[in-house]
Coordinates of C-alpha atoms in Angstrom, one line a residue:
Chain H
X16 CA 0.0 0.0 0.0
X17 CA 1.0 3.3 -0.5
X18 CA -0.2 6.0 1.1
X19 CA 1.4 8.4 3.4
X20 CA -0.1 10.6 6.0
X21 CA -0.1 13.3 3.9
X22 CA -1.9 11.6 1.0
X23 CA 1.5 11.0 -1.3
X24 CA 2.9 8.0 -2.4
X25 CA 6.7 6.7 -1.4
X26 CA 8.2 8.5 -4.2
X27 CA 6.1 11.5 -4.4
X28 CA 7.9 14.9 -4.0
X29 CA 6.1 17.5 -1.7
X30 CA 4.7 20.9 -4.3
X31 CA 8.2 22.7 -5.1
X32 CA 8.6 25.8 -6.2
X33 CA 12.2 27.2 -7.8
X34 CA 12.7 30.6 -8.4
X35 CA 16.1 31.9 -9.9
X36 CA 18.3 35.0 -9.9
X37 CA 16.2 36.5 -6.9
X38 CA 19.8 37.9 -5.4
X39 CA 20.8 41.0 -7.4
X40 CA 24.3 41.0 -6.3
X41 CA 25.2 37.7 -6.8
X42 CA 26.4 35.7 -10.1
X43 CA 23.5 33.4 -9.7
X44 CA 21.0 32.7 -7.4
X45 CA 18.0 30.8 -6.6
X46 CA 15.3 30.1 -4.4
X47 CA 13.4 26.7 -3.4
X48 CA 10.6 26.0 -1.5
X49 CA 9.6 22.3 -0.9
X50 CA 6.6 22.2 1.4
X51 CA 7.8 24.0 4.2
X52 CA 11.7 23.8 3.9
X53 CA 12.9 27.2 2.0
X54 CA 16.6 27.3 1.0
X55 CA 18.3 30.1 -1.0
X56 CA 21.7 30.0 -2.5
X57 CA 23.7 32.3 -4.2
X58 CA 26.7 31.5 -6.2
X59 CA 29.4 34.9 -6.2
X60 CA 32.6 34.3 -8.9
X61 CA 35.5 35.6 -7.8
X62 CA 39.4 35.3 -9.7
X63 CA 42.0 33.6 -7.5
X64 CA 45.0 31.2 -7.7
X65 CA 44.0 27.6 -9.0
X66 CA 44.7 24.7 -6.6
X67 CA 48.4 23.1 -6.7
X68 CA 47.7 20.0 -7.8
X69 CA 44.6 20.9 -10.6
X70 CA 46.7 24.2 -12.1
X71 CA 44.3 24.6 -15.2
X72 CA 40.8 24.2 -13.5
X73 CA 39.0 26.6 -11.0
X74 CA 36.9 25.2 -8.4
X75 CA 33.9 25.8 -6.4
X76 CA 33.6 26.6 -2.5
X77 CA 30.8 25.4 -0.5
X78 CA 29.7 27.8 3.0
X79 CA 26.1 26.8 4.8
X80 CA 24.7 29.0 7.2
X81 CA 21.5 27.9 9.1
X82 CA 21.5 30.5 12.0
X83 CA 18.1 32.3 10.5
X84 CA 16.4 28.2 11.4
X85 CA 15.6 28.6 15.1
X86 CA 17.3 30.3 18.2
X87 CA 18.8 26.7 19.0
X88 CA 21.4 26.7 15.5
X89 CA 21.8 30.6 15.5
X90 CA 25.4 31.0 16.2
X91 CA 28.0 27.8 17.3
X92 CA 24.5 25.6 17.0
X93 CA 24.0 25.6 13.7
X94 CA 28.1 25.3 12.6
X95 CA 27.7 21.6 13.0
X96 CA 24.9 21.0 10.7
X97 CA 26.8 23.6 8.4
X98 CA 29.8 22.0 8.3
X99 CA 27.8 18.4 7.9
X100 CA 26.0 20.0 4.8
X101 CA 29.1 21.5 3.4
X102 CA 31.3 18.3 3.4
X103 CA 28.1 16.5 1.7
X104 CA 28.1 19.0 -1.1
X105 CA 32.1 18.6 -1.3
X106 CA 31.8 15.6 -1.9
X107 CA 28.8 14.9 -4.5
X108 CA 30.6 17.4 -6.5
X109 CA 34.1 15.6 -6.1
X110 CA 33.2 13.7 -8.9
X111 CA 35.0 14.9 -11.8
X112 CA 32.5 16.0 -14.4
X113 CA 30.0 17.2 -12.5
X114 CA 30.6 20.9 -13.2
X115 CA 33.3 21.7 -15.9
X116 CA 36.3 23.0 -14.2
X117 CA 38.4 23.5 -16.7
X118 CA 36.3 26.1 -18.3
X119 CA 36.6 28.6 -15.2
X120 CA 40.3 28.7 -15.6
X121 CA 41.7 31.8 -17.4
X122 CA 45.6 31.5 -16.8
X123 CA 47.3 28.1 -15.8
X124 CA 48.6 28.1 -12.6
X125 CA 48.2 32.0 -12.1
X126 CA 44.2 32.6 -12.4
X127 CA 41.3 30.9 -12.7
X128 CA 37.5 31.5 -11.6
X129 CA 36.9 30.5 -7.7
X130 CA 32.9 30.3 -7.4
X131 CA 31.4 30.7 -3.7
X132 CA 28.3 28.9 -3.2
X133 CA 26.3 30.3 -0.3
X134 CA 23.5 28.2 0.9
X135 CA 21.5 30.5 3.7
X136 CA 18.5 27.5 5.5
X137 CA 15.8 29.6 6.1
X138 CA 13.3 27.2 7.0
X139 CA 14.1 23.3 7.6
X140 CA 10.7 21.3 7.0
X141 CA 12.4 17.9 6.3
X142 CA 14.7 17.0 3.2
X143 CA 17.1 20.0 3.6
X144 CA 19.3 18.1 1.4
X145 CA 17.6 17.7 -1.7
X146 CA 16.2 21.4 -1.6
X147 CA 19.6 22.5 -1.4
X148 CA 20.9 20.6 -4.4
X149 CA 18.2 21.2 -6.4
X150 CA 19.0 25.0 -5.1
X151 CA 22.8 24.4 -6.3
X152 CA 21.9 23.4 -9.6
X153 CA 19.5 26.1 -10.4
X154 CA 21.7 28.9 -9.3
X155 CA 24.3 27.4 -11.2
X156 CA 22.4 27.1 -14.2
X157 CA 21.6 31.1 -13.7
X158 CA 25.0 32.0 -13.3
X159 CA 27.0 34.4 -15.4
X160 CA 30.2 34.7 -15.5
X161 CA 32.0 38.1 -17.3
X162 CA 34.5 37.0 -20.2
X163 CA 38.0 38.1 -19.5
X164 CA 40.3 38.1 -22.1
X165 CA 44.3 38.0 -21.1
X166 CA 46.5 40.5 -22.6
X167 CA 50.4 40.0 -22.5
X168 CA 52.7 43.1 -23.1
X169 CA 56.0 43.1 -25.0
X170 CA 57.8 42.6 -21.2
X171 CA 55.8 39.8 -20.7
X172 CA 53.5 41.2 -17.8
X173 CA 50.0 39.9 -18.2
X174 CA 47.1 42.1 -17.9
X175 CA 43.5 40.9 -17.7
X176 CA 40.8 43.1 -19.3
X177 CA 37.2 42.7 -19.0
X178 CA 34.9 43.1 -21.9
X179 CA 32.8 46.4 -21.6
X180 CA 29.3 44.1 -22.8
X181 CA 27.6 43.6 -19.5
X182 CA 25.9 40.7 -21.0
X183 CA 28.4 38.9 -22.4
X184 CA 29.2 36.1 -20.4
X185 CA 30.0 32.6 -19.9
X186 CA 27.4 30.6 -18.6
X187 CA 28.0 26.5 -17.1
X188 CA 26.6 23.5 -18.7
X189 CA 24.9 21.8 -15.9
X190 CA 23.8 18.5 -17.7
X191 CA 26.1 16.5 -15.4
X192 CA 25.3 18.5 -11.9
X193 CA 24.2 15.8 -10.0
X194 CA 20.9 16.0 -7.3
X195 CA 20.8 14.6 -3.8
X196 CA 17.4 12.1 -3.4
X197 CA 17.1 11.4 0.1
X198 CA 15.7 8.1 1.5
X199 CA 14.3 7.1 4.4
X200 CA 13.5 4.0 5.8
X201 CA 10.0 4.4 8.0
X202 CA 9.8 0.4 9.0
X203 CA 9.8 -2.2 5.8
X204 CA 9.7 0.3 3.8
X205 CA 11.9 3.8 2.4
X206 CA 10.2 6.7 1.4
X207 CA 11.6 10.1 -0.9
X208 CA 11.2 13.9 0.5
X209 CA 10.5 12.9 4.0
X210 CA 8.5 15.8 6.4
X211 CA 9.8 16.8 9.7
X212 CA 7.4 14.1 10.9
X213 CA 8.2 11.0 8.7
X214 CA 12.2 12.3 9.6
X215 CA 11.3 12.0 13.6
X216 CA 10.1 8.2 12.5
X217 CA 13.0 6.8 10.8
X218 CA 16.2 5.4 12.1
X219 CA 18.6 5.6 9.0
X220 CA 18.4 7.4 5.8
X221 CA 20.5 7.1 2.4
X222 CA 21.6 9.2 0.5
X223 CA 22.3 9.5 -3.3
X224 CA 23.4 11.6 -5.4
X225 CA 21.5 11.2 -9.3
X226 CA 23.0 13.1 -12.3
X227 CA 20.4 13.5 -15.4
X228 CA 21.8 10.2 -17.0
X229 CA 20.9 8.3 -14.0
X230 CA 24.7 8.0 -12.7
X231 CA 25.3 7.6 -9.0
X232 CA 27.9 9.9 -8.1
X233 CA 27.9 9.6 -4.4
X234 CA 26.2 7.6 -1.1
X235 CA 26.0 8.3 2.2
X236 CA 24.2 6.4 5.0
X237 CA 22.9 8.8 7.8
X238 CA 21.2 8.3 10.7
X239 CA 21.7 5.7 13.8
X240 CA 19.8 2.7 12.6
X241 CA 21.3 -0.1 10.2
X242 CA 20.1 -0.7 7.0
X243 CA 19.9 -4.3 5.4
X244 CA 22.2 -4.5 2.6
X245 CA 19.3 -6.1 0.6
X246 CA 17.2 -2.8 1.1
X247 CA 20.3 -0.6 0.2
X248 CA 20.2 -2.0 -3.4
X249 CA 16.1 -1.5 -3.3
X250 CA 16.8 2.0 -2.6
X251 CA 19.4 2.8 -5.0
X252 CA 17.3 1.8 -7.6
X253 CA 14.7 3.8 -6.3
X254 CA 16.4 6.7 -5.8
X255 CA 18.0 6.6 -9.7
X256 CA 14.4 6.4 -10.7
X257 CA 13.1 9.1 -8.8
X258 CA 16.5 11.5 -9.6
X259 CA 15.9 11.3 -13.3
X260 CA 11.9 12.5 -13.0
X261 CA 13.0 15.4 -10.9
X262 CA 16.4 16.1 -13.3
X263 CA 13.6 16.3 -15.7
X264 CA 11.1 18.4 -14.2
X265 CA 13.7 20.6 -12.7
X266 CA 14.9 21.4 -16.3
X267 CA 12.0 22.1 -18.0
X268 CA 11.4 24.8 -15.1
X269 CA 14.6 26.0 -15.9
X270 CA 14.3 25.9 -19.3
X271 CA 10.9 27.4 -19.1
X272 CA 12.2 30.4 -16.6
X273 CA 14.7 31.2 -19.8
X274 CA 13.1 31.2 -21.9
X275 CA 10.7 34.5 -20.5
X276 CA 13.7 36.7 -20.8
X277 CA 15.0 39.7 -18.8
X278 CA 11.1 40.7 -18.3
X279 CA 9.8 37.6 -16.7
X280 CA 8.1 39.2 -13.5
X281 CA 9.9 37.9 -10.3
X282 CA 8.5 37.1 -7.3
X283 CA 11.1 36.9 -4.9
X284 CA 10.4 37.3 -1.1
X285 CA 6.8 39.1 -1.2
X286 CA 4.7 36.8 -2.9
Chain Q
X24 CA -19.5 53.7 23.3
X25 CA -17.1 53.3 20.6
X26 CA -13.2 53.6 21.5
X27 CA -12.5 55.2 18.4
X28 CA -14.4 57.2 15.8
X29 CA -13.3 55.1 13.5
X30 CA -14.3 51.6 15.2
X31 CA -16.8 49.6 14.0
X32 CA -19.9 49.7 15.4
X33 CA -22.3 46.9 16.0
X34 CA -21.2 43.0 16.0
X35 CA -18.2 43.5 13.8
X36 CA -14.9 43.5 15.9
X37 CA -12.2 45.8 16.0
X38 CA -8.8 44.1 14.6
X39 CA -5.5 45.8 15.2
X40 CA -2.1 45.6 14.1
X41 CA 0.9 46.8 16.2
X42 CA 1.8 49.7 16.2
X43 CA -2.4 50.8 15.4
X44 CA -4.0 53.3 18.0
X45 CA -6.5 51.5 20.0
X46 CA -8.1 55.3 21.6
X47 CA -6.8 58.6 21.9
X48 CA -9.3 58.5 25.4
X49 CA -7.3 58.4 28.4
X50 CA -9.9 56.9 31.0
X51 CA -9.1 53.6 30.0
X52 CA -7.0 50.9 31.7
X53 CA -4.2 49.2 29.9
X54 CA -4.8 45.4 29.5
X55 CA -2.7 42.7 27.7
X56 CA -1.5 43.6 24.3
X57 CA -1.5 47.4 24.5
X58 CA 0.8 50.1 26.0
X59 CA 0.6 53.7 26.4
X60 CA 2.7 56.3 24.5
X61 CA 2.1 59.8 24.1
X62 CA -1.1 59.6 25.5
X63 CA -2.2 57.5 23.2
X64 CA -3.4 53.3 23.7
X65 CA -1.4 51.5 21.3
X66 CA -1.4 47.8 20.8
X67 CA 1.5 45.9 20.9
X68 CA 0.0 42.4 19.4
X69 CA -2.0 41.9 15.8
X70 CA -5.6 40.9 17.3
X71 CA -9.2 41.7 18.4
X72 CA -9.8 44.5 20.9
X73 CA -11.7 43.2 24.0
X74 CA -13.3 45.9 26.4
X75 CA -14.5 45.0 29.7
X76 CA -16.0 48.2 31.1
X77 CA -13.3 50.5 31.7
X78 CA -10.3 47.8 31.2
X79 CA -8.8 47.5 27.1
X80 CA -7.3 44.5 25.8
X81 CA -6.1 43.0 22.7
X82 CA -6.4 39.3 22.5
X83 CA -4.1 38.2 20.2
X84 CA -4.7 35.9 16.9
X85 CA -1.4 34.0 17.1
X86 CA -1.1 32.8 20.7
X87 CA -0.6 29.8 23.1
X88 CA -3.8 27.9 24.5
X89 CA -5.2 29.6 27.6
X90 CA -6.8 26.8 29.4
X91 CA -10.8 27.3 30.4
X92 CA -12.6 24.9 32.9
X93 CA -14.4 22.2 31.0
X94 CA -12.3 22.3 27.8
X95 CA -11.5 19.2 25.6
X96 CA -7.7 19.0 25.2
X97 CA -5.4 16.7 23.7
X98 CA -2.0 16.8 24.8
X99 CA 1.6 14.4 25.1
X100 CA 2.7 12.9 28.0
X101 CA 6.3 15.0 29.1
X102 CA 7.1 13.2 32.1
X103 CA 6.0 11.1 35.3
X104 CA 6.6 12.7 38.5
X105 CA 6.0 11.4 41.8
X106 CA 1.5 11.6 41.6
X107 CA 1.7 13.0 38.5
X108 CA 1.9 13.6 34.8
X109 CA 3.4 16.8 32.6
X110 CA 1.6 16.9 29.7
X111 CA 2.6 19.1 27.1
X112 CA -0.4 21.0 25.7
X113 CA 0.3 24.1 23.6
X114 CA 0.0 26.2 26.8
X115 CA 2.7 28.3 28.3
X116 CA 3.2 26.2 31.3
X117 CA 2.6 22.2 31.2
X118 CA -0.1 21.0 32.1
X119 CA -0.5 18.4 34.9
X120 CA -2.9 15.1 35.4
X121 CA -3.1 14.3 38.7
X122 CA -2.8 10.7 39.8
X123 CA -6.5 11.2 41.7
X124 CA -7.6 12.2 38.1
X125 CA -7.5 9.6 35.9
X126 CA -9.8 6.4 35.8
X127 CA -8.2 2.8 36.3
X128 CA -8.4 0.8 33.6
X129 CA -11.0 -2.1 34.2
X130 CA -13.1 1.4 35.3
X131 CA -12.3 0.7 39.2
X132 CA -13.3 3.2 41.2
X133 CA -11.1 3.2 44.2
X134 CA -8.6 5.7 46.1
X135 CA -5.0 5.2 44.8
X136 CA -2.5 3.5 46.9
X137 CA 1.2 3.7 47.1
X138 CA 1.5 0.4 44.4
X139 CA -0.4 2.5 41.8
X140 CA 1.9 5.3 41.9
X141 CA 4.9 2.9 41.5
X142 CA 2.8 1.9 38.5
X143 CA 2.1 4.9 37.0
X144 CA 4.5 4.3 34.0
X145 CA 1.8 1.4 33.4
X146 CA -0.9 3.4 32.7
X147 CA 0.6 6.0 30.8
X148 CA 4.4 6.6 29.7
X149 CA 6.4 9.5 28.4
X150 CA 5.3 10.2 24.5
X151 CA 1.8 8.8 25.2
X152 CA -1.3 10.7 23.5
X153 CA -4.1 11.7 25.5
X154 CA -7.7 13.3 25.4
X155 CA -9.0 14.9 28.3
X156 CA -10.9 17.7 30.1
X157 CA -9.6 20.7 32.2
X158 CA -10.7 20.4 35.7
X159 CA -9.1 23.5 37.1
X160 CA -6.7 26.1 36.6
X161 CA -3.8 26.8 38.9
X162 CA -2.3 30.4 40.2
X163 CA 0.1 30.2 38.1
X164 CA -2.0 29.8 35.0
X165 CA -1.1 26.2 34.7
X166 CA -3.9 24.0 33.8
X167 CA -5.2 21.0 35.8
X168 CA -6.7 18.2 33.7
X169 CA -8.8 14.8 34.6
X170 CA -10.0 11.8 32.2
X171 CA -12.5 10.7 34.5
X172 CA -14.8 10.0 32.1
X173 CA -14.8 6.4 29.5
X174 CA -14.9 8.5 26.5
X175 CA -11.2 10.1 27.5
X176 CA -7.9 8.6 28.4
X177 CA -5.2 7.3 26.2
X178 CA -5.6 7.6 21.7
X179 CA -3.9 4.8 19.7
X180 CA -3.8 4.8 15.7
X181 CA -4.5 8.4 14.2
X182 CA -3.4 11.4 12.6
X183 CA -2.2 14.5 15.1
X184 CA -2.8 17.9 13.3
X185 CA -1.5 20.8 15.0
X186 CA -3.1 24.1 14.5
X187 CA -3.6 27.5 16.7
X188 CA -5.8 27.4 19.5
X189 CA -7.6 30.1 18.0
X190 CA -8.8 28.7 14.9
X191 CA -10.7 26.0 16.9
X192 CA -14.6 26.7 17.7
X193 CA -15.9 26.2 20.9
X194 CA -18.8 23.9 21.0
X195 CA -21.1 21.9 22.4
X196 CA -19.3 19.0 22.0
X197 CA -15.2 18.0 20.5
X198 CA -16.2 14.2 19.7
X199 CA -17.6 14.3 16.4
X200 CA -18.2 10.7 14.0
X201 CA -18.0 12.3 10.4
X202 CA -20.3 10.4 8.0
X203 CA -17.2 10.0 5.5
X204 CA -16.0 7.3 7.8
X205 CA -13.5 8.4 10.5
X206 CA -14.1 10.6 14.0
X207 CA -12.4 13.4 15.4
X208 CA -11.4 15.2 18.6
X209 CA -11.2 19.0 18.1
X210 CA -9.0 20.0 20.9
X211 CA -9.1 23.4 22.2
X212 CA -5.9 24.0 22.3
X213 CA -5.5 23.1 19.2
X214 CA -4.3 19.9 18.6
X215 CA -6.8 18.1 16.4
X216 CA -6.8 14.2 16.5
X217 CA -8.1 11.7 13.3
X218 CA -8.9 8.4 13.8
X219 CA -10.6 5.5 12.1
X220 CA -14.4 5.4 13.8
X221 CA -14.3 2.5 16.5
X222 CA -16.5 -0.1 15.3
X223 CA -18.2 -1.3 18.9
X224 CA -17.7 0.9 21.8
X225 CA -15.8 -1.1 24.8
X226 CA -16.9 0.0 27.5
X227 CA -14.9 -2.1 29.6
X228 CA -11.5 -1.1 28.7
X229 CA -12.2 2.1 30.5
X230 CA -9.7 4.0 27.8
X231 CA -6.3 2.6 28.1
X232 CA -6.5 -0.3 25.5
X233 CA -4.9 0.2 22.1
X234 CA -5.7 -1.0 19.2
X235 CA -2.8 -1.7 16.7
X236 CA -4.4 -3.6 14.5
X237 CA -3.7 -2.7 10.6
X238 CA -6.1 0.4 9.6
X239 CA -7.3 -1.2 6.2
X240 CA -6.5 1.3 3.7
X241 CA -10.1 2.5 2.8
X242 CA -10.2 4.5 6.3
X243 CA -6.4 5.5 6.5
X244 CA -7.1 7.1 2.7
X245 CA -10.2 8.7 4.3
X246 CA -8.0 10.4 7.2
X247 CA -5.4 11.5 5.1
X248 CA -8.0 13.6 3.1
X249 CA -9.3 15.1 6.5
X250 CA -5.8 15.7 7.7
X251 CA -5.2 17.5 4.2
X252 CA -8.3 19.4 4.4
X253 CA -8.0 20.9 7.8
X254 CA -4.7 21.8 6.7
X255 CA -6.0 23.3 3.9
X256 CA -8.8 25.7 5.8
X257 CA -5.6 26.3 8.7
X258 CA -3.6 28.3 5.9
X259 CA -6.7 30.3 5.1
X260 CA -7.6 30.9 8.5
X261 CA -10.7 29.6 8.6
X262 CA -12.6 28.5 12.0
X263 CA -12.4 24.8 12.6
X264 CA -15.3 22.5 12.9
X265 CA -17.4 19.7 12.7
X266 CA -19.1 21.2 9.8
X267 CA -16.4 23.2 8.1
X268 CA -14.3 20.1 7.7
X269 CA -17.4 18.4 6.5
X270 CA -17.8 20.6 3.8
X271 CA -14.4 21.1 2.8
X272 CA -14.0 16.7 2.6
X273 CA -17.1 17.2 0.2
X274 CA -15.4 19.8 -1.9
X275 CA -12.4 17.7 -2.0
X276 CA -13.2 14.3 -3.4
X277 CA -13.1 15.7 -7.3
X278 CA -9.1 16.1 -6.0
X279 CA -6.9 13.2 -5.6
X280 CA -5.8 13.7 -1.8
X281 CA -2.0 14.6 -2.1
X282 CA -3.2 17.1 -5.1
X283 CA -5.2 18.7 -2.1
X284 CA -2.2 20.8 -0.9
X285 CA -1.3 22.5 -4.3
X286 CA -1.9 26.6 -3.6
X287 CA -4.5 26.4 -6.1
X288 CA -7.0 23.4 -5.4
X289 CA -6.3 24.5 -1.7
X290 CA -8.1 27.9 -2.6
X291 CA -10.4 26.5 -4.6
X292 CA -11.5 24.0 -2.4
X293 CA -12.1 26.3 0.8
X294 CA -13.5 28.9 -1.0
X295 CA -16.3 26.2 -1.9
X296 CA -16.5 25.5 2.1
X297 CA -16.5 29.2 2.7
X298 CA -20.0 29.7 0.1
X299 CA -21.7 26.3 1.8
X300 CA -21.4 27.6 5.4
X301 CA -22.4 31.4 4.2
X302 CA -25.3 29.8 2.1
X303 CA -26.4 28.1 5.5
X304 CA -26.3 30.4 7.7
X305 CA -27.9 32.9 5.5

């Protein structure tokens, strides 16, 4: 049978709503509500010195803040679940081609592109982590970056010049951005967006990071329950079923949001 | 005679924001929810101005359950103290169950000795669901409550909806067996409990049995609707009861019940409840 409390089914998300570029000052940013839990990210490009060991890529920076949740995380509360959410998001995006690196590098081993990702939790209502990497990939998908071109004199000094076009820009390809499904095992079974409620019920949750294609990029196993290893494999299917649907969903939203233009009336915080 | 020129006369009521002036009329004592600036009453909370003679109030919309004698509540067991329970109830301060309050199961009727109070944890444990009335109210404002009655005590399977205390109507009675199949307990302090209709009453059991059989799916598909719908009339702020949520099941049945919760068949769905109760009152 399969019927939750609330009416859905176990791998029926809650109504989601994605906004993008709601953050003016930002490269990118985006909004998500998922039944109750509201996340907004904002994705800020900066130039800095690639990493030692990857000198032709840039890379991306993951900070969480959820001090605006309840008085209990503001301040050194919330730097635990922070830092938990951060390392998640390090690592689904270790994979190599998730985003493409090399593409944010504009001088080997002297500059590349160093993108921030801000995540700001302004509301936990279950399944922070699949609003926040649904979050990730729509502000990346809205972000735009400024060309730079690199001029070299006749002493060799390198100068980097940006182009006066406001609106000429790079933009990243995010077919292989992956998406975090959680799943959580309530008794026999494992349901997908769990409420506050269904999260108070379960011991042990999994979760997997889906790209578009249906790859698994990453798996984690939270909670302090065990899970049958049987069940495990039961749930990674499930949760490569359910990523592609929302992979799909979440682009044609995307695409659809693009495809309105600079006039598409936003909505932001008031509506 | 009106506060303020400006104040509705008659049986509409006089909502304030903070910040609004109540009256400019200094003859008036300050109650809860306003202060005095300037010479001026000014409320402090959003809500309804109350005025007892010569004292001014604002009650406010959003607030914790203020406990009346004779109200229906259900609340959580928090702990077990020495004769007595904490239950948790919405309220500012827990409320208690005394051990002289409750009704032994088997519906003995006897005064409790020292061995029931070691087996108080028997009855009823820490996380346990109750229904009961309020039988006093302390100093302090804490509330007193009593299940000495077969049709309270301890609630097995259901749904638990928790809404403001203000949204729920007072009535003649909280019990209510909807005709779509499942009953109800309105709380007043607004926690609102679904459950699949008893089929025989057992009288017997004297409320501390629970049943954990399977719900077949026909009545758990039946709560989740109701659950959906009074969730549905909460975000529009409309007044719970038996017959609001009546209407509002009715409206939904067209939906499929996890559709019920999309912004749009959530307005269009109470604003079908909302012309069925104006049609019968008027």
């Amino acid at each position: 049978e399969d019927l939750r409390v609330d009416g859905r089914g176990c791998e029926d998300y809650r109504c989601a709503e994605v906004e993008t570029d709601v953050v003016s000052n930002t490269s990118g940013s985006a909004r998500v509500k998922l039944g109750e839990t509201d996340i907004l990210v904002g994705i800020k490009a900066e130039m800095g010195t690639p990493k030692l060991e990857k000198p032709d890529e840039g890379f991306l920076e993951f900070f969480v803040d959820c001090s605006s949740n309840s008085p209990e995380l503001e301040g050194r509360g919330g730097e635990e679940l922070g830092t938990d959410i951060a390392n998640t998001l390090y690592r689904v995006f270790s994979c190599e081609n998730s985003v493409d690196l090399k593409s944010l590098c504009i001088n080997p081993k002297e500059h590349c592109w160093v993108l921030y990702v801000d995540v700001l939790l302004l509301e936990c209502g279950g399944n922070i982590f699949d609003a926040i990497s649904i979050a990730v990939k729509a502000a990346l998908f809205n972000t735009r970056i400024p060309k730079v071109r690199v001029l070299e004199d006749e002493e060799g000094t390198k100068e980097i010049e940006l182009s006066d076009d406001p609106y000429d820009c790079i933009r990243l390809n995010v077919d292989e951005v992956p998406c975090i499904v959680t799943l959580s095992k309530i008794g026999y079974r494992h349901v997908v967006d769990a409420t506050l409620q269904e999260e108070a019920c379960s011991l042990a949750s999994l979760l997997i990071s889906v790209t578009s294609k249906g790859a698994i990029t990453s798996m984690k196993k939270v909670g302090k329950g065990s899970l049958d290893p049987e069940s495990i494999f039961e749930m990674m299917e499930t949760g490569q079923r359910v990523g592609k649907s929302l992979h799909i969903a979440l682009q044609k939203i995307l695409d659809e949001e693009e495809s309105l233009g600079m006039s598409r009336p936003k909505v932001g915080f008031l509506g | 005679a009106p506060l303020d020129s400006s104040a509705p006369r008659g049986g509409e009521k006089h909502l304030v924001a903070p910040g609004d002036t109540i009256t400019t009329d200094t003859g008036y004592m300050r109650g809860h929810g306003t202060y005095v600036e300037d010479d001026k009453l000014i409320a402090s909370v959003a809500g309804v101005v109350e005025r007892v003679n010569k004292l001014v109030c604002v009650r406010a919309l959003k607030a914790r359950y203020n406990g009346e004698i004779g109200d229906i509540v259900v609340g959580r067991i928090t702990e077990v103290q020495q004769k007595r329970w904490k239950v948790e109830t919405n309220s500012r301060l827990d409320s208690v169950l005394l051990l002289s309050s409750i009704n032994l199961p088997g519906g003995e009727l006897r005064r409790k000795s020292a061995e029931d109070e070691l087996a108080m944890r028997d009855y009823l444990q820490e996380g346990d669901l109750i229904s009961a009335e309020v039988q006093s109210i302390f100093s302090d404002g804490a509330v007193s409550l009593h299940t000495r009655s077969l049709k309270y005590g301890k609630l097995a399977q259901g749904v638990l909806v928790q809404v403001s205390p203000s949204l729920v109507k007072r009535q003649k009675t909280h019990f209510h067996d909807l005709p779509c199949g499942a009953s109800v307990i309105l709380g007043n302090n607004g926690f609102i409990w679904i459950y699949p209709t008893p089929e025989q009453k057992d009288d017997e059991a004297g409320g501390y049995t629970a049943n954990l059989e399977p719900v077949p799916l026909s009545d758990r598909e039946v709560i989740s609707r109701l659950r959906n719908c009074i969730v549905a009339l909460v975000t529009h702020k409309m007044m719970l009861f038996d017959t609001s949520i009546l209407y509002c099941y009715e409206a939904s049945l067209p939906h499929q019940i996890k559709d019920i919760l999309k912004p749009e068949v959530t307005e269009e769905i109470v604003l079908e409840a909302r012309q069925r109760l104006l049609d019968l009152e008027g």
